[in-house]
PDB file of C-alpha atoms in Angstrom:
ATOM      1  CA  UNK A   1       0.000   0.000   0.000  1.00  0.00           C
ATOM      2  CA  UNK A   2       1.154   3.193  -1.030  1.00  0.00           C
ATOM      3  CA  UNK A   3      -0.108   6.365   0.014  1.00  0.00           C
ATOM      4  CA  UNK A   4       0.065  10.428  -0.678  1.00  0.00           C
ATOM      5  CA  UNK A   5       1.115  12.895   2.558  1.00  0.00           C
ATOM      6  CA  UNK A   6       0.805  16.850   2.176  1.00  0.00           C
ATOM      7  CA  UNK A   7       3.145  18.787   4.133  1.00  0.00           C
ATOM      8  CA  UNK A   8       2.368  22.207   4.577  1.00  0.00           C
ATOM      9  CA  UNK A   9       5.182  24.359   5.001  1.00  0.00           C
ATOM     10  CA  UNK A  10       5.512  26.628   9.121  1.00  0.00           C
ATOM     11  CA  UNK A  11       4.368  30.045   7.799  1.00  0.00           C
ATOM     12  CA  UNK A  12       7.319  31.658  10.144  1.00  0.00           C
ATOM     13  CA  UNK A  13       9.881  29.580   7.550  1.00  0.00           C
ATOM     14  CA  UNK A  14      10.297  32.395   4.847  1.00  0.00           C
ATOM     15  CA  UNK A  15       8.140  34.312   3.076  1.00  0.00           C
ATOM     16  CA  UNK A  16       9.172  32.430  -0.066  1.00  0.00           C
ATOM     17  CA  UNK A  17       8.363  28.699   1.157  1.00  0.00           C
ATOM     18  CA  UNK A  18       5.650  30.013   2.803  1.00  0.00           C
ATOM     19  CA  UNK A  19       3.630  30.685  -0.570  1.00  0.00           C
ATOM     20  CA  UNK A  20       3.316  27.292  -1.688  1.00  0.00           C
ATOM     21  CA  UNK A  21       2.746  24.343   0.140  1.00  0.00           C
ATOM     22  CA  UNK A  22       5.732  21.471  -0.123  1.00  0.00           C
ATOM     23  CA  UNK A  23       3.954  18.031  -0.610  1.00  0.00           C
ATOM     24  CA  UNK A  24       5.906  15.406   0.524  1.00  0.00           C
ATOM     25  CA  UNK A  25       5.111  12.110  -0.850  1.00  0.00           C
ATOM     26  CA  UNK A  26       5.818   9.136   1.617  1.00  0.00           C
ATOM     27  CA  UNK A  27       6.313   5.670   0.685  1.00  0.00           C
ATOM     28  CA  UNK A  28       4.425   3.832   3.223  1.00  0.00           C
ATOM     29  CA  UNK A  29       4.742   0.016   2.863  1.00  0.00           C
ATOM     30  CA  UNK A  30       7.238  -2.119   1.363  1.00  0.00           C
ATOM     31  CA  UNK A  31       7.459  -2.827  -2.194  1.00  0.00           C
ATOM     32  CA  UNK A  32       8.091  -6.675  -2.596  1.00  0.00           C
ATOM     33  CA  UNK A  33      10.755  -8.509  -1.491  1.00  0.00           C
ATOM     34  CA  UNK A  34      13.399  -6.132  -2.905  1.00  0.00           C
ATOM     35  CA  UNK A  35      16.081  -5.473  -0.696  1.00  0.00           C
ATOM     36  CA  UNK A  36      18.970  -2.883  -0.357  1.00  0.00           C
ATOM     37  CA  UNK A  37      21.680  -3.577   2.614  1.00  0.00           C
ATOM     38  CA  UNK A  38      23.516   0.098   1.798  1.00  0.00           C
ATOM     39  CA  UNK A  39      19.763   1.306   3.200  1.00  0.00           C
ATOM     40  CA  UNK A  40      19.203  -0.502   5.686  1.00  0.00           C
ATOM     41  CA  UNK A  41      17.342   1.507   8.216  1.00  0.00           C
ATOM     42  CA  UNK A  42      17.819   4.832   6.105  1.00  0.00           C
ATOM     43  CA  UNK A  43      15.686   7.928   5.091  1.00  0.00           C
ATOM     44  CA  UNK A  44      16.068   9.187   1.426  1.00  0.00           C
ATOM     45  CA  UNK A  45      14.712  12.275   0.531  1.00  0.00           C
ATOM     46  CA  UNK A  46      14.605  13.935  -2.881  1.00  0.00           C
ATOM     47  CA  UNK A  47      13.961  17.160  -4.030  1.00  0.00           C
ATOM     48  CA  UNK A  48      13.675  18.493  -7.162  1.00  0.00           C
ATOM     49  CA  UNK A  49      16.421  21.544  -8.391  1.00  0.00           C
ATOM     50  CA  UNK A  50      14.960  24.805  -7.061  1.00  0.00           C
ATOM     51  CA  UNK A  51      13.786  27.442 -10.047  1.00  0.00           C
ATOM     52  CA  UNK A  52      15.391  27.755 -12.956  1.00  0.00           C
ATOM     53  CA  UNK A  53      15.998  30.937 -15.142  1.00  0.00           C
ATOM     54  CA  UNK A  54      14.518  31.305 -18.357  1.00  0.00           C
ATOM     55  CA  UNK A  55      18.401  30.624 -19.857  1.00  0.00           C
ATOM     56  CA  UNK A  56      21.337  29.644 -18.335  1.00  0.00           C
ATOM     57  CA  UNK A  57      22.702  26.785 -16.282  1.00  0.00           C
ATOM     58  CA  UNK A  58      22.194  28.664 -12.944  1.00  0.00           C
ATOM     59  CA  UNK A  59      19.137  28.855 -10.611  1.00  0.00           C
ATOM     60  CA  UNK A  60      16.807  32.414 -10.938  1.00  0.00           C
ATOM     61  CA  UNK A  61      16.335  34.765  -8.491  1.00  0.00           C
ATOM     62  CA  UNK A  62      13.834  32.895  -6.760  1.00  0.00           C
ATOM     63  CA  UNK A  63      15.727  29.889  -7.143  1.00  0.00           C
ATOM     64  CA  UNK A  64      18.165  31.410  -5.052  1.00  0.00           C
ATOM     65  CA  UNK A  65      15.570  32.030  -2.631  1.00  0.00           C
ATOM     66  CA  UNK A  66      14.436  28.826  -2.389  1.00  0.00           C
ATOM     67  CA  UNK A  67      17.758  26.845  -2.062  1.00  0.00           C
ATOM     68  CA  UNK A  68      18.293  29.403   0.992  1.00  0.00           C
ATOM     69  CA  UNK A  69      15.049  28.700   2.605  1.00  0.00           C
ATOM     70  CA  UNK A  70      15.994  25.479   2.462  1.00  0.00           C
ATOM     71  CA  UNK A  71      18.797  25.801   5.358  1.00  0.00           C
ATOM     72  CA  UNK A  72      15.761  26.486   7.752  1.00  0.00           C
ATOM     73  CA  UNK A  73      13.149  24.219   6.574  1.00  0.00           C
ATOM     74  CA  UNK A  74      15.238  21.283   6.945  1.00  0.00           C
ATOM     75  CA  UNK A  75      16.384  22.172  10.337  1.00  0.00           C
ATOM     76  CA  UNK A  76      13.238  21.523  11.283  1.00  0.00           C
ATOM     77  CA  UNK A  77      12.003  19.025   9.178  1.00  0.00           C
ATOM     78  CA  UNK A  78      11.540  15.837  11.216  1.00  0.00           C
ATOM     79  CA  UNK A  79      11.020  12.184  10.404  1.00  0.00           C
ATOM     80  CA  UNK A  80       8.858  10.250  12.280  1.00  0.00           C
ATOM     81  CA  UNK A  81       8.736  12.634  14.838  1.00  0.00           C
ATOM     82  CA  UNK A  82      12.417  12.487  15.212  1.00  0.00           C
ATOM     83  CA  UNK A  83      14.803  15.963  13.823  1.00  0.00           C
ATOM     84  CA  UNK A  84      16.125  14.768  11.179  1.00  0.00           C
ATOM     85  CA  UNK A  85      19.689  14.912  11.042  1.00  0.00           C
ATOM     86  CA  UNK A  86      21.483  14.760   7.042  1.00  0.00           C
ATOM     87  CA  UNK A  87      24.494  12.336   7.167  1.00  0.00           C
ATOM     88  CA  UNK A  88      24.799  13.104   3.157  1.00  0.00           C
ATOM     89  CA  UNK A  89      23.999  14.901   0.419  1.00  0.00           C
ATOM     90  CA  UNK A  90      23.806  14.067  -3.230  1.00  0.00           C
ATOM     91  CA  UNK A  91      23.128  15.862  -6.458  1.00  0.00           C
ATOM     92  CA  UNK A  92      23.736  15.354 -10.116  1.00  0.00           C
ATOM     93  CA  UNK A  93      26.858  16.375 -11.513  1.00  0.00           C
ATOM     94  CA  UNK A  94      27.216  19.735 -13.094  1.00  0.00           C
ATOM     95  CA  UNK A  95      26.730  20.004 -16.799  1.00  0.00           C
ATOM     96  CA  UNK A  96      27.299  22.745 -19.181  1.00  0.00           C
ATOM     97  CA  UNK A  97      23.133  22.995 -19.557  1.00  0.00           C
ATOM     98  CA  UNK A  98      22.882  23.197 -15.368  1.00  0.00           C
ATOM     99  CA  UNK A  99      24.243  23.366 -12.282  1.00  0.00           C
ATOM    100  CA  UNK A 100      21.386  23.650 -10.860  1.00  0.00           C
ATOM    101  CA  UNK A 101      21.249  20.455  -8.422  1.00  0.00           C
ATOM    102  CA  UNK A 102      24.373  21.631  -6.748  1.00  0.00           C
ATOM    103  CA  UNK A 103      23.141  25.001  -6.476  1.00  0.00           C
ATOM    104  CA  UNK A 104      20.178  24.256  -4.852  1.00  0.00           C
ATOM    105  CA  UNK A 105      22.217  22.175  -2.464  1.00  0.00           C
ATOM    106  CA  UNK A 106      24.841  24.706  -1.537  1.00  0.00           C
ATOM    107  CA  UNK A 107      23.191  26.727   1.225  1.00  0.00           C
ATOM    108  CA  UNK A 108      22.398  23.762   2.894  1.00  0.00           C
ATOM    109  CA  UNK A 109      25.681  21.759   2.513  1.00  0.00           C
ATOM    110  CA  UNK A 110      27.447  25.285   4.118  1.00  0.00           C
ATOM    111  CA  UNK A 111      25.334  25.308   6.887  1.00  0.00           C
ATOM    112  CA  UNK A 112      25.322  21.473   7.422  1.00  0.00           C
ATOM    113  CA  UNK A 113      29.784  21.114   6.781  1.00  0.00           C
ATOM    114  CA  UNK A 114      28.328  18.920   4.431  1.00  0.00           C
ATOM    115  CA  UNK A 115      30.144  18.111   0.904  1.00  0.00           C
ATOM    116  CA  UNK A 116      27.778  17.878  -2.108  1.00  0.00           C
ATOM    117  CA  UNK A 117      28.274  14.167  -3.462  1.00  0.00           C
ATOM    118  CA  UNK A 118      27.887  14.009  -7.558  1.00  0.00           C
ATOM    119  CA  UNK A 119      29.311  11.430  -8.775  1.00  0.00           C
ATOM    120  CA  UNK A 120      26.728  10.781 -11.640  1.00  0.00           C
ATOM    121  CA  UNK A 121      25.416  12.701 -14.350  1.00  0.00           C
ATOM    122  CA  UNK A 122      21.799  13.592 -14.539  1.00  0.00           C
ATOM    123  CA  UNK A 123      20.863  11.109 -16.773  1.00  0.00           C
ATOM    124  CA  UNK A 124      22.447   8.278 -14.598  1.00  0.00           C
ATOM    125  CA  UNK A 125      20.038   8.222 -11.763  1.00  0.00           C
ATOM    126  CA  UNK A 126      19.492   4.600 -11.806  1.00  0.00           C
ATOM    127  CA  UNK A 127      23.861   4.749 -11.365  1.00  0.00           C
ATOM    128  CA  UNK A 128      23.208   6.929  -7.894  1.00  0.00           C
ATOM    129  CA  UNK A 129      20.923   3.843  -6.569  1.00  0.00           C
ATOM    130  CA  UNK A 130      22.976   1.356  -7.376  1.00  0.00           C
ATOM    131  CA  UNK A 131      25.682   2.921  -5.740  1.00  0.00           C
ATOM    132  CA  UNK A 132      23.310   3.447  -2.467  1.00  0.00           C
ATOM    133  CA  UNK A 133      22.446   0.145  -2.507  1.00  0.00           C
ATOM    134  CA  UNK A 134      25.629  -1.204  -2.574  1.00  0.00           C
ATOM    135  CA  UNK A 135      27.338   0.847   0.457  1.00  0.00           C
ATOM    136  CA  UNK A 136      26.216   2.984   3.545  1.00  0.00           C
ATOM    137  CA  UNK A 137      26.385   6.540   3.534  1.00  0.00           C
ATOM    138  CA  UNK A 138      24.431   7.237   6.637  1.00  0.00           C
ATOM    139  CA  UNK A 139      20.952   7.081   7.792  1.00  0.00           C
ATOM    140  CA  UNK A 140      19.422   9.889   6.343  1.00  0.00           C
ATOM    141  CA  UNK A 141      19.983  11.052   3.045  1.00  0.00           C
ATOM    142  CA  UNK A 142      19.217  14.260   0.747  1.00  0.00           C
ATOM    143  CA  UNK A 143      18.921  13.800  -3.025  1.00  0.00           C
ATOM    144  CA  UNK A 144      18.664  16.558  -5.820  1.00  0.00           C
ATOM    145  CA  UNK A 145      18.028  15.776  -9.255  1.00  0.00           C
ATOM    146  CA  UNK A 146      16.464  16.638 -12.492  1.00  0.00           C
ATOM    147  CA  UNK A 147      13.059  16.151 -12.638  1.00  0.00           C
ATOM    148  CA  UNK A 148      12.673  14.252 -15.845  1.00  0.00           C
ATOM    149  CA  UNK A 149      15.330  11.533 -14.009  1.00  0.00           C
ATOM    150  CA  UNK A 150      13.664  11.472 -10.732  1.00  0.00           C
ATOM    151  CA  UNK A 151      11.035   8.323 -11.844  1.00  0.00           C
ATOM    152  CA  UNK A 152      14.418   6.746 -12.814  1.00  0.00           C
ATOM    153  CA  UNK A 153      15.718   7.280  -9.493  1.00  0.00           C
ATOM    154  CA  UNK A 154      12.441   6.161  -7.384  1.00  0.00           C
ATOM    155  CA  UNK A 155      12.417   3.088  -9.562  1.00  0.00           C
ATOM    156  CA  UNK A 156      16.275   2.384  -8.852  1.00  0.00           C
ATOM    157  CA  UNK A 157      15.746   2.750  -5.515  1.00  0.00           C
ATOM    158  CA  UNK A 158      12.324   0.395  -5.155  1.00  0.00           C
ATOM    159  CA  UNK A 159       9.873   2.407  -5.195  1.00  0.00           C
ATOM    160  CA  UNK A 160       6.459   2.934  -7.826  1.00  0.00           C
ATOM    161  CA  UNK A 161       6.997   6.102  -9.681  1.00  0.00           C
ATOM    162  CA  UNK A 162       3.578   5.897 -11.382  1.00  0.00           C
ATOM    163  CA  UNK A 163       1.976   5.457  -7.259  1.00  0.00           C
ATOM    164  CA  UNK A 164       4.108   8.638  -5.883  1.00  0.00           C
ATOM    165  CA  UNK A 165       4.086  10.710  -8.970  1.00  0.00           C
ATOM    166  CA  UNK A 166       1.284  12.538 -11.167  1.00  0.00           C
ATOM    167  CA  UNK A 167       0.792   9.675 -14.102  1.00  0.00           C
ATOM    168  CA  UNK A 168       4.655   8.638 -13.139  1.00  0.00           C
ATOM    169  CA  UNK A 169       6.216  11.900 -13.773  1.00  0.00           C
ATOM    170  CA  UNK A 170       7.411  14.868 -11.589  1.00  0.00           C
ATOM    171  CA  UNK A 171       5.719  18.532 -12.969  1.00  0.00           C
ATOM    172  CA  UNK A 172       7.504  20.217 -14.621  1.00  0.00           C
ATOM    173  CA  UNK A 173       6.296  23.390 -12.710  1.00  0.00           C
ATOM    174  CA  UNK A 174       6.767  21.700  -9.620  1.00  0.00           C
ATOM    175  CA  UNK A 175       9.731  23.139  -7.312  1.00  0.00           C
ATOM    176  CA  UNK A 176       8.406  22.364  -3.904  1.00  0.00           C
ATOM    177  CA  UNK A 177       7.815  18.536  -3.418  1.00  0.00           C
ATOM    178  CA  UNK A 178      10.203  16.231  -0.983  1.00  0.00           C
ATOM    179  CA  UNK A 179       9.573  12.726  -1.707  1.00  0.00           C
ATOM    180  CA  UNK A 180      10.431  10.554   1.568  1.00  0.00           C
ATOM    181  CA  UNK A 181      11.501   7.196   1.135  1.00  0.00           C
ATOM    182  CA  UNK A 182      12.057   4.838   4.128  1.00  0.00           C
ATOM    183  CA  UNK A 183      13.686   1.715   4.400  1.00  0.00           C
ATOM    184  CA  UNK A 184      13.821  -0.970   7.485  1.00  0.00           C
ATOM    185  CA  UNK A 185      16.849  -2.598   9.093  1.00  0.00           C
ATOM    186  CA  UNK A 186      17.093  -4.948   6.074  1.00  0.00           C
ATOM    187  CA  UNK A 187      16.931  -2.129   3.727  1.00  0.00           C
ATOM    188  CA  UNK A 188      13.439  -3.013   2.553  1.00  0.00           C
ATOM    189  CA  UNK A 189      11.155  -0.106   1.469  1.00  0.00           C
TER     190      UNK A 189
END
């Protein structure tokens, strides 16, 4: 069983994130007998690139915005009732269409002393899962990507695309989703 959670975003976080609501999808039950030992008992969450400009590999000026509000919403962003506390980040590797991922991240990854992991390219999403699968690196983990490569990257990782996503596929006006993804001690979803 699969099921849909909307998280509305504290109106005292920013002016910005406090405009639009942030749903945050939540894969609920496990999905078969499929089985990851690198996320075992981990958190994944993904989030799509914040705004884009209407050219240009950068974010806009509300992009900028966003990947700064960002810093405070996930200081306070909790998982099962627990503060959630990054052990890594990932984004897709820079390209000369975007850096956007990494942007996004960078705020975030200052505040945190975090490094931004991005080791794949944007179109190698299913690459990034394997790659989680196969190791630990930590309990709870942030993901951006593109959003054309996310159902790639939910199906990598074990979970239904078409049950999280709008007919399988993220928006493409849609900057303000966080897709949870947890897994049990056996790394089962």
């Amino acid at each position: 069983m699969q099921a849909m959670v909307v998280r509305v975003v504290p109106a005292g976080l920013s002016r910005l994130m406090a405009k639009a609501a942030v749903a945050m999808l939540v894969l609920l039950a496990p999905c078969g007998t499929w089985a990851a030992n690198g996320l075992a008992a981990a958190t994944v969450l993904i989030i799509r690139h914040a705004e884009k400009p209407a050219s240009g590999r950068d974010l806009s000026d509300e992009g900028v915005r966003h990947a700064e509000a960002y810093v405070k919403y996930f200081s306070s962003f909790e998982v099962q009732g627990a503060p959630l506390k990054l052990d890594a980040l990932f984004a897709a590797a820079n390209s000369k269409n975007s850096r956007r991922p990494e942007l996004t991240l960078k705020p975030l990854a200052r505040s945190l002393r975090l490094s931004i992991n991005m080791p794949f390219k944007d179109r190698e999403p299913e690459a990034l899962a394997a790659a989680l699968k196969a190791e630990s690196h930590g309990r709870q983990l942030l993901i951006c990507w593109h959003h054309k490569e996310i159902p790639d990257l939910l199906r990598g990782l074990g979970a239904d695309p078409d049950a999280l996503l709008p007919k399988g596929k993220w928006p493409e006006d849609q900057f303000r989703w966080v897709i949870e993804l947890r897994y049990d001690g056996d790394g089962n979803l």
